[in-house]
């Protein structure tokens, strides 16, 4: 009797509380504390007040439609710009959508509301981007007038973008951060497509895109699960961009799980869980959900590292639905169905990651694994990063079947010989700042 009680308890404690050193950067810890569920709720209530934010709704009404909603987000960014010592600037980046015979019936202006927090290090060309989509919809995607509150889809993502801008604009970072509320998502990822194409054409050095879409409701329809302690991060496996060109190397070295976006997802999990309590980041090994799209996709198609952050369980009674009551069930995407404490934690995951990335040096360059001899050890070498002050480097190691990095070895050198066979493990190298902020990891290429 005693044994049956003791054994599960023992297993429970070892799995949850095996020793792990957590070192938080106090500056990031402070920023994470400033994320406020009340602020997030107020942004969402304001967005909902515009009735509909459909991309094809009125552009000119002062209090209704997508035009008014865009002006509101711009006004928030401009308010934060005042506290940024001139580093934050905001615009509505506008293009015209031609009628496409699909989800755009007449020529329509489209505007992404975008704030840029310029980095302080002129040599540092890195950009990190956080996005949500401002537009909303009801059951009929061509309905431009009915109330489409879009509190969770995607008021939650836009609120996270605004809240990160509020807190981060008071600080400075070596790298640049772009905060963007895109439009046209529900009409076919049109605003993010426009932005990703532009970023590619102009050669923006975007190292990571955190796309937030539907992240503030804690329960599922149908299965009735309630849980506000887990957040999903979706990332592609094989890259959408130039797969044919890279397929042979991916296949030869077993790198199908180590593309840029998967690497970013792994980073989001580690850093998010380092700074945010009572939240587990669950990696999903696919680009997105069945039958659904998201604004990270045009970015991965253009070769950028991009992931989607989404709540663990979705409630389809409150997505893309006309507001109504049917057989006692309330349908519609209203704030009353959200959990603002959950949204606070999910926003904090974004903030901690953006801050850690933007404070870190840029990644080490020309990271190589030596393969000229048969050996049971592994020799890695690399060059210092192009920008940022480097205290040292982390060597990351994991077994080939492990989803996450298992060991982090610190060194101040730019090479290391490890008593682990290169045949049996994956390796990567990160540059580390004086405050302990690590860059994105670089997987070594073959060197001789
Ligand atoms: Zn959405």
Coordinates of C-alpha atoms and ligand atoms in Angstrom, one line a residue:
X1 CA 0.0 0.0 0.0
X2 CA 2.7 2.4 1.0
X3 CA 4.8 1.5 -2.0
X4 CA 2.0 2.3 -4.5
X5 CA 1.7 5.8 -3.0
X6 CA 5.4 6.5 -2.8
X7 CA 6.4 5.4 -6.3
X8 CA 4.3 7.8 -8.4
X9 CA 5.3 10.6 -6.1
X10 CA 9.0 9.8 -6.6
X11 CA 8.6 9.7 -10.4
X12 CA 6.7 13.0 -10.3
X13 CA 9.4 14.8 -8.3
X14 CA 12.3 13.5 -10.4
X15 CA 10.8 14.5 -13.7
X16 CA 9.7 17.9 -12.6
X17 CA 12.4 19.0 -10.3
X18 CA 15.7 17.6 -11.5
X19 CA 18.3 20.2 -11.0
X20 CA 18.6 23.0 -13.5
X21 CA 20.4 26.3 -13.2
X22 CA 18.3 29.3 -14.2
X23 CA 20.1 32.6 -14.6
X24 CA 17.9 35.5 -15.5
X25 CA 19.0 38.8 -16.8
X26 CA 17.6 41.3 -14.3
X27 CA 16.8 43.8 -17.0
X28 CA 14.6 41.3 -18.8
X29 CA 13.1 40.0 -15.6
X30 CA 12.0 43.6 -14.9
X31 CA 10.4 44.0 -18.3
X32 CA 8.6 40.8 -18.0
X33 CA 7.1 42.0 -14.7
X34 CA 5.7 45.1 -16.5
X35 CA 3.5 43.1 -18.8
X36 CA 0.0 43.9 -17.6
X37 CA -3.2 41.9 -18.1
X38 CA -5.2 45.1 -17.6
X39 CA -3.3 46.9 -20.4
X40 CA -3.9 44.0 -22.7
X41 CA -7.6 43.9 -21.9
X42 CA -7.9 47.7 -22.5
X43 CA -6.3 47.4 -26.0
X44 CA -8.7 44.6 -26.9
X45 CA -11.8 46.4 -25.7
X46 CA -10.8 49.4 -27.8
X47 CA -10.3 47.2 -30.9
X48 CA -13.6 45.5 -30.4
X49 CA -15.3 48.9 -30.1
X50 CA -14.8 49.4 -33.9
X51 CA -17.5 46.9 -34.7
X52 CA -15.8 45.1 -37.5
X53 CA -12.1 45.3 -38.5
X54 CA -12.6 43.4 -41.8
X55 CA -10.0 44.5 -44.3
X56 CA -12.8 45.3 -46.7
X57 CA -14.8 47.4 -44.2
X58 CA -15.0 51.2 -44.1
X59 CA -11.7 53.0 -44.3
X60 CA -13.0 56.4 -43.5
X61 CA -15.5 56.2 -40.5
X62 CA -14.0 57.7 -37.4
X63 CA -15.3 55.1 -35.0
X64 CA -16.1 52.0 -37.1
X65 CA -14.1 49.7 -39.3
X66 CA -10.5 48.9 -40.2
X67 CA -9.5 52.5 -40.9
X68 CA -10.4 53.6 -37.3
X69 CA -8.7 50.5 -35.8
X70 CA -5.5 51.3 -37.7
X71 CA -5.5 54.9 -36.5
X72 CA -5.9 53.6 -32.9
X73 CA -2.9 51.3 -33.1
X74 CA -0.8 54.1 -34.8
X75 CA -1.8 56.4 -31.9
X76 CA -0.6 53.9 -29.3
X77 CA 2.7 53.6 -31.1
X78 CA 3.1 57.3 -31.4
X79 CA 2.3 57.7 -27.7
X80 CA 5.1 55.2 -26.9
X81 CA 7.5 57.0 -29.3
X82 CA 7.5 59.9 -26.9
X83 CA 9.3 57.8 -24.3
X84 CA 11.8 56.4 -26.7
X85 CA 14.3 59.3 -27.0
X86 CA 13.6 59.3 -30.7
X87 CA 14.3 55.6 -31.4
X88 CA 10.7 54.4 -32.0
X89 CA 9.0 55.7 -35.1
X90 CA 5.6 54.5 -36.5
X91 CA 3.9 54.5 -39.9
X92 CA 1.0 52.9 -41.7
X93 CA 2.7 51.1 -44.5
X94 CA 0.0 51.2 -47.2
X95 CA -0.5 49.4 -50.5
X96 CA -3.5 48.8 -52.7
X97 CA -5.1 45.4 -53.1
X98 CA -6.5 44.8 -56.6
X99 CA -9.7 42.8 -56.8
X100 CA -8.6 39.2 -57.0
X101 CA -11.9 37.3 -57.7
X102 CA -11.3 35.6 -54.4
X103 CA -11.5 37.4 -51.0
X104 CA -11.0 40.9 -52.4
X105 CA -14.0 42.0 -54.5
X106 CA -13.1 45.6 -55.2
X107 CA -9.8 47.5 -55.2
X108 CA -9.0 48.2 -51.5
X109 CA -6.3 50.0 -49.6
X110 CA -4.4 47.8 -47.1
X111 CA -2.3 49.2 -44.3
X112 CA 0.1 47.5 -41.9
X113 CA 0.7 49.5 -38.8
X114 CA 4.3 49.3 -38.1
X115 CA 6.6 50.7 -35.3
X116 CA 10.4 50.4 -35.6
X117 CA 12.6 50.6 -32.5
X118 CA 15.9 51.4 -34.0
X119 CA 18.9 49.5 -32.6
X120 CA 21.7 51.5 -30.8
X121 CA 24.6 49.6 -32.5
X122 CA 25.0 50.9 -36.1
X123 CA 27.1 47.9 -37.0
X124 CA 24.3 45.6 -35.9
X125 CA 22.0 45.0 -38.9
X126 CA 19.8 42.4 -37.2
X127 CA 16.0 42.9 -37.1
X128 CA 13.5 41.0 -35.0
X129 CA 9.9 41.2 -35.8
X130 CA 6.8 40.6 -33.8
X131 CA 3.4 40.5 -35.5
X132 CA -0.4 40.1 -35.0
X133 CA -3.2 40.7 -37.4
X134 CA -5.6 43.6 -36.9
X135 CA -8.3 42.5 -39.3
X136 CA -11.2 40.3 -38.1
X137 CA -14.1 38.5 -39.8
X138 CA -17.5 36.8 -39.2
X139 CA -18.8 33.6 -40.7
X140 CA -18.9 35.0 -44.2
X141 CA -15.4 36.3 -45.0
X142 CA -16.9 38.8 -47.5
X143 CA -19.2 40.4 -44.9
X144 CA -17.9 43.9 -44.5
X145 CA -20.4 45.4 -42.1
X146 CA -21.6 42.9 -39.3
X147 CA -19.9 43.1 -35.9
X148 CA -16.7 41.0 -36.0
X149 CA -15.2 41.6 -32.6
X150 CA -12.1 39.5 -33.2
X151 CA -11.1 39.8 -29.5
X152 CA -9.0 36.7 -29.6
X153 CA -8.5 36.4 -33.4
X154 CA -6.5 38.4 -33.5
X155 CA -7.0 41.1 -30.9
X156 CA -4.9 39.0 -28.6
X157 CA -1.9 39.0 -31.0
X158 CA -2.2 42.7 -31.7
X159 CA -2.5 43.5 -28.0
X160 CA 0.7 41.5 -27.4
X161 CA 2.4 43.5 -30.1
X162 CA 1.3 46.8 -28.5
X163 CA 2.2 45.8 -25.0
X164 CA 5.7 44.7 -26.1
X165 CA 6.1 48.1 -27.8
X166 CA 5.0 49.9 -24.7
X167 CA 7.5 48.2 -22.5
X168 CA 10.5 47.9 -24.9
X169 CA 10.3 51.5 -26.2
X170 CA 11.5 52.7 -22.8
X171 CA 14.7 50.7 -23.3
X172 CA 17.4 50.5 -25.8
X173 CA 18.8 47.4 -27.6
X174 CA 21.7 47.0 -29.9
X175 CA 19.5 45.3 -32.6
X176 CA 16.4 46.6 -34.2
X177 CA 12.9 45.5 -33.3
X178 CA 9.8 45.9 -35.5
X179 CA 6.3 45.7 -34.0
X180 CA 3.6 45.2 -36.6
X181 CA -0.2 44.9 -36.8
X182 CA -0.8 43.6 -40.3
X183 CA -4.1 43.5 -42.2
X184 CA -5.6 41.3 -44.8
X185 CA -4.8 38.0 -42.9
X186 CA -8.4 36.7 -43.3
X187 CA -8.4 37.7 -47.0
X188 CA -5.4 35.5 -47.6
X189 CA -2.3 36.6 -45.6
X190 CA -2.2 39.7 -47.8
X191 CA -0.6 42.2 -45.4
X192 CA 2.1 39.8 -44.2
X193 CA 2.7 38.7 -47.8
X194 CA 3.2 42.3 -48.8
X195 CA 5.6 42.9 -45.9
X196 CA 7.6 39.7 -46.3
X197 CA 8.1 40.4 -50.1
X198 CA 9.2 43.9 -49.3
X199 CA 11.7 42.6 -46.6
X200 CA 13.1 40.1 -49.1
X201 CA 13.5 42.7 -51.9
X202 CA 15.1 45.3 -49.6
X203 CA 17.4 42.8 -48.1
X204 CA 16.3 43.4 -44.5
X205 CA 18.3 41.2 -42.2
X206 CA 15.3 39.7 -40.3
X207 CA 16.7 37.0 -38.0
X208 CA 13.4 36.0 -36.4
X209 CA 9.7 36.5 -36.8
X210 CA 7.3 35.8 -33.8
X211 CA 3.8 35.7 -35.2
X212 CA 1.1 35.8 -32.6
X213 CA -2.4 34.7 -33.7
X214 CA -5.1 33.5 -31.3
X215 CA -3.4 33.3 -28.0
X216 CA -5.7 34.5 -25.2
X217 CA -8.4 31.8 -24.7
X218 CA -7.7 28.9 -22.4
X219 CA -10.3 26.3 -23.4
X220 CA -11.4 24.0 -26.2
X221 CA -14.7 23.5 -27.8
X222 CA -15.9 19.8 -28.1
X223 CA -13.2 18.3 -25.7
X224 CA -13.8 21.0 -23.0
X225 CA -10.2 21.1 -21.9
X226 CA -9.3 24.1 -19.7
X227 CA -5.6 24.9 -19.4
X228 CA -3.7 28.2 -19.2
X229 CA -0.2 26.8 -18.6
X230 CA 0.8 25.7 -22.1
X231 CA 1.4 27.7 -25.3
X232 CA 2.1 26.2 -28.7
X233 CA 4.9 27.3 -31.1
X234 CA 4.5 26.0 -34.6
X235 CA 7.6 25.8 -36.9
X236 CA 8.2 24.2 -40.3
X237 CA 10.5 21.1 -40.6
X238 CA 11.8 21.0 -44.2
X239 CA 12.2 24.6 -45.3
X240 CA 9.6 26.1 -47.8
X241 CA 12.4 28.3 -49.2
X242 CA 15.0 26.7 -51.6
X243 CA 14.3 23.2 -50.4
X244 CA 15.6 21.6 -53.7
X245 CA 18.9 23.4 -53.4
X246 CA 19.5 22.2 -49.8
X247 CA 17.7 18.8 -49.7
X248 CA 20.9 16.8 -50.2
X249 CA 22.7 18.4 -47.3
X250 CA 19.7 18.1 -45.1
X251 CA 19.4 14.5 -45.9
X252 CA 23.1 13.6 -45.6
X253 CA 23.5 15.2 -42.2
X254 CA 20.1 14.5 -40.8
X255 CA 19.2 18.2 -40.5
X256 CA 15.5 17.9 -41.1
X257 CA 14.8 19.0 -37.6
X258 CA 17.4 21.9 -37.6
X259 CA 16.1 24.4 -40.0
X260 CA 16.1 28.1 -39.1
X261 CA 12.5 28.2 -38.0
X262 CA 12.7 25.0 -35.9
X263 CA 15.9 26.4 -34.3
X264 CA 13.9 29.6 -33.5
X265 CA 11.1 27.6 -32.0
X266 CA 13.6 25.7 -29.8
X267 CA 15.0 29.1 -28.7
X268 CA 11.6 30.5 -27.9
X269 CA 10.9 27.5 -25.7
X270 CA 14.1 27.8 -23.8
X271 CA 14.1 31.5 -23.2
X272 CA 10.3 31.8 -22.7
X273 CA 10.4 29.1 -20.0
X274 CA 13.5 30.8 -18.4
X275 CA 11.6 34.0 -17.8
X276 CA 7.9 33.2 -17.5
X277 CA 6.6 31.1 -14.6
X278 CA 3.8 28.6 -14.9
X279 CA 4.0 28.3 -18.6
X280 CA 5.3 25.5 -20.8
X281 CA 6.1 26.2 -24.5
X282 CA 5.0 23.2 -26.5
X283 CA 6.8 22.8 -29.9
X284 CA 4.6 21.6 -32.7
X285 CA 6.6 20.1 -35.5
X286 CA 4.5 21.6 -38.4
X287 CA 4.3 25.0 -40.0
X288 CA 0.6 25.5 -39.0
X289 CA -2.6 23.8 -38.1
X290 CA -4.9 21.8 -40.5
X291 CA -7.0 24.0 -42.9
X292 CA -5.5 27.2 -41.4
X293 CA -2.9 29.7 -42.4
X294 CA -0.9 32.4 -40.6
X295 CA 1.3 35.4 -41.2
X296 CA 4.5 33.6 -40.5
X297 CA 4.1 31.6 -43.7
X298 CA 4.9 34.4 -46.2
X299 CA 8.1 35.0 -44.2
X300 CA 9.2 31.3 -44.2
X301 CA 8.5 31.2 -48.0
X302 CA 10.9 34.1 -48.4
X303 CA 13.6 32.4 -46.4
X304 CA 13.2 34.0 -43.0
X305 CA 13.1 32.2 -39.6
X306 CA 9.4 32.5 -38.6
X307 CA 7.2 30.8 -36.1
X308 CA 3.5 30.9 -35.0
X309 CA 2.6 31.3 -31.3
X310 CA -0.9 30.1 -30.6
X311 CA -2.9 29.0 -27.5
X312 CA -2.8 25.3 -26.6
X313 CA -6.5 24.6 -27.1
X314 CA -8.8 26.4 -29.5
X315 CA -12.5 27.1 -29.1
X316 CA -14.1 27.1 -32.6
X317 CA -17.4 28.5 -31.2
X318 CA -15.5 31.8 -30.8
X319 CA -13.6 32.0 -34.0
X320 CA -14.9 33.3 -37.4
X321 CA -18.4 33.2 -36.1
X322 CA -21.4 35.5 -36.4
X323 CA -22.4 36.7 -32.9
X324 CA -25.5 34.7 -32.0
X325 CA -27.0 32.2 -29.5
X326 CA -28.0 28.8 -30.9
X327 CA -29.4 26.0 -28.7
X328 CA -28.1 27.8 -25.6
X329 CA -24.6 28.2 -27.1
X330 CA -23.1 31.7 -27.4
X331 CA -21.1 32.1 -30.6
X332 CA -18.7 35.0 -31.4
X333 CA -15.2 36.2 -30.7
X334 CA -15.9 38.3 -27.6
X335 CA -13.6 39.5 -24.8
X336 CA -15.8 37.7 -22.2
X337 CA -14.5 34.4 -23.5
X338 CA -10.8 35.3 -22.9
X339 CA -8.3 34.7 -20.1
X340 CA -6.2 37.8 -19.7
X341 CA -3.8 36.2 -17.2
X342 CA -3.0 33.6 -19.9
X343 CA -2.6 36.4 -22.5
X344 CA -0.2 38.1 -20.1
X345 CA 2.0 35.1 -19.9
X346 CA 1.9 34.5 -23.6
X347 CA 2.9 38.1 -24.2
X348 CA 5.7 37.8 -21.7
X349 CA 7.1 34.9 -23.7
X350 CA 7.4 37.2 -26.7
X351 CA 8.9 40.0 -24.7
X352 CA 11.5 37.8 -23.1
X353 CA 12.6 36.4 -26.4
X354 CA 12.7 39.7 -28.3
X355 CA 14.7 41.3 -25.5
X356 CA 17.1 38.4 -25.2
X357 CA 17.7 38.3 -29.0
X358 CA 18.1 42.0 -29.3
X359 CA 20.5 42.3 -26.4
X360 CA 22.6 39.3 -27.6
X361 CA 25.5 39.7 -30.0
X362 CA 24.9 38.5 -33.5
X363 CA 25.6 34.8 -34.0
X364 CA 29.1 33.4 -34.5
X365 CA 30.3 33.2 -38.1
X366 CA 31.6 30.4 -40.2
X367 CA 30.9 27.7 -37.6
X368 CA 32.4 24.5 -38.8
X369 CA 32.8 20.9 -37.7
X370 CA 36.1 19.3 -38.6
X371 CA 35.6 16.1 -40.6
X372 CA 39.0 15.4 -42.1
X373 CA 39.7 12.4 -39.8
X374 CA 37.8 9.5 -38.4
X375 CA 37.6 10.2 -34.7
X376 CA 35.5 9.7 -31.7
X377 CA 35.8 13.3 -30.6
X378 CA 34.4 16.5 -32.2
X379 CA 36.3 19.6 -33.1
X380 CA 34.3 22.8 -33.7
X381 CA 35.7 26.2 -34.7
X382 CA 34.2 29.5 -35.7
X383 CA 34.7 33.2 -36.0
X384 CA 33.6 36.0 -33.8
X385 CA 30.2 37.6 -34.7
X386 CA 30.0 40.7 -36.9
X387 CA 28.3 42.8 -34.2
X388 CA 28.0 43.0 -30.5
X389 CA 30.2 42.6 -27.5
X390 CA 31.0 38.9 -26.8
X391 CA 31.8 37.5 -23.4
X392 CA 32.0 33.9 -24.7
X393 CA 30.2 31.1 -26.5
X394 CA 27.8 28.3 -25.6
X395 CA 28.3 25.0 -27.3
X396 CA 24.9 23.2 -27.5
X397 CA 24.7 19.5 -27.6
X398 CA 21.8 17.1 -28.0
X399 CA 21.2 13.5 -29.0
X400 CA 19.9 13.1 -32.5
X401 CA 16.5 12.0 -31.1
X402 CA 16.1 14.9 -28.6
X403 CA 13.8 17.8 -29.4
X404 CA 15.7 20.2 -27.2
X405 CA 19.3 21.0 -26.5
X406 CA 20.6 18.9 -23.5
X407 CA 24.0 20.4 -22.6
X408 CA 25.3 23.9 -22.8
X409 CA 29.1 24.2 -22.5
X410 CA 30.6 27.7 -22.0
X411 CA 33.9 28.7 -23.5
X412 CA 35.8 32.0 -24.2
X413 CA 37.7 30.4 -27.1
X414 CA 36.6 30.2 -30.8
X415 CA 37.2 26.5 -31.0
X416 CA 36.6 23.5 -28.9
X417 CA 37.4 19.8 -28.9
X418 CA 34.7 17.7 -27.3
X419 CA 34.8 14.1 -26.1
X420 CA 31.5 13.4 -27.9
X421 CA 31.3 11.7 -31.3
X422 CA 30.0 14.0 -34.1
X423 CA 28.2 10.9 -35.5
X424 CA 26.1 10.6 -32.4
X425 CA 25.1 14.1 -31.5
X426 CA 23.9 17.4 -32.9
X427 CA 25.9 20.5 -32.1
X428 CA 25.5 24.3 -32.4
X429 CA 27.2 27.4 -31.2
X430 CA 25.8 30.6 -29.7
X431 CA 27.5 33.9 -28.9
X432 CA 26.9 35.2 -25.4
X433 CA 26.8 38.8 -24.2
X434 CA 28.1 40.1 -20.8
X435 CA 24.6 40.0 -19.4
X436 CA 24.2 36.4 -20.5
X437 CA 22.0 36.9 -23.5
X438 CA 22.6 34.3 -26.2
X439 CA 22.3 34.7 -29.9
X440 CA 20.4 32.2 -32.1
X441 CA 22.4 29.0 -32.5
X442 CA 24.3 28.2 -35.6
X443 CA 24.6 24.6 -36.7
X444 CA 28.1 23.9 -38.0
X445 CA 28.7 23.2 -41.6
X446 CA 31.4 20.7 -42.7
X447 CA 34.9 22.0 -42.6
X448 CA 38.2 20.3 -43.5
Ligands
LIG1 ZN1 -6.1 34.8 -37.0

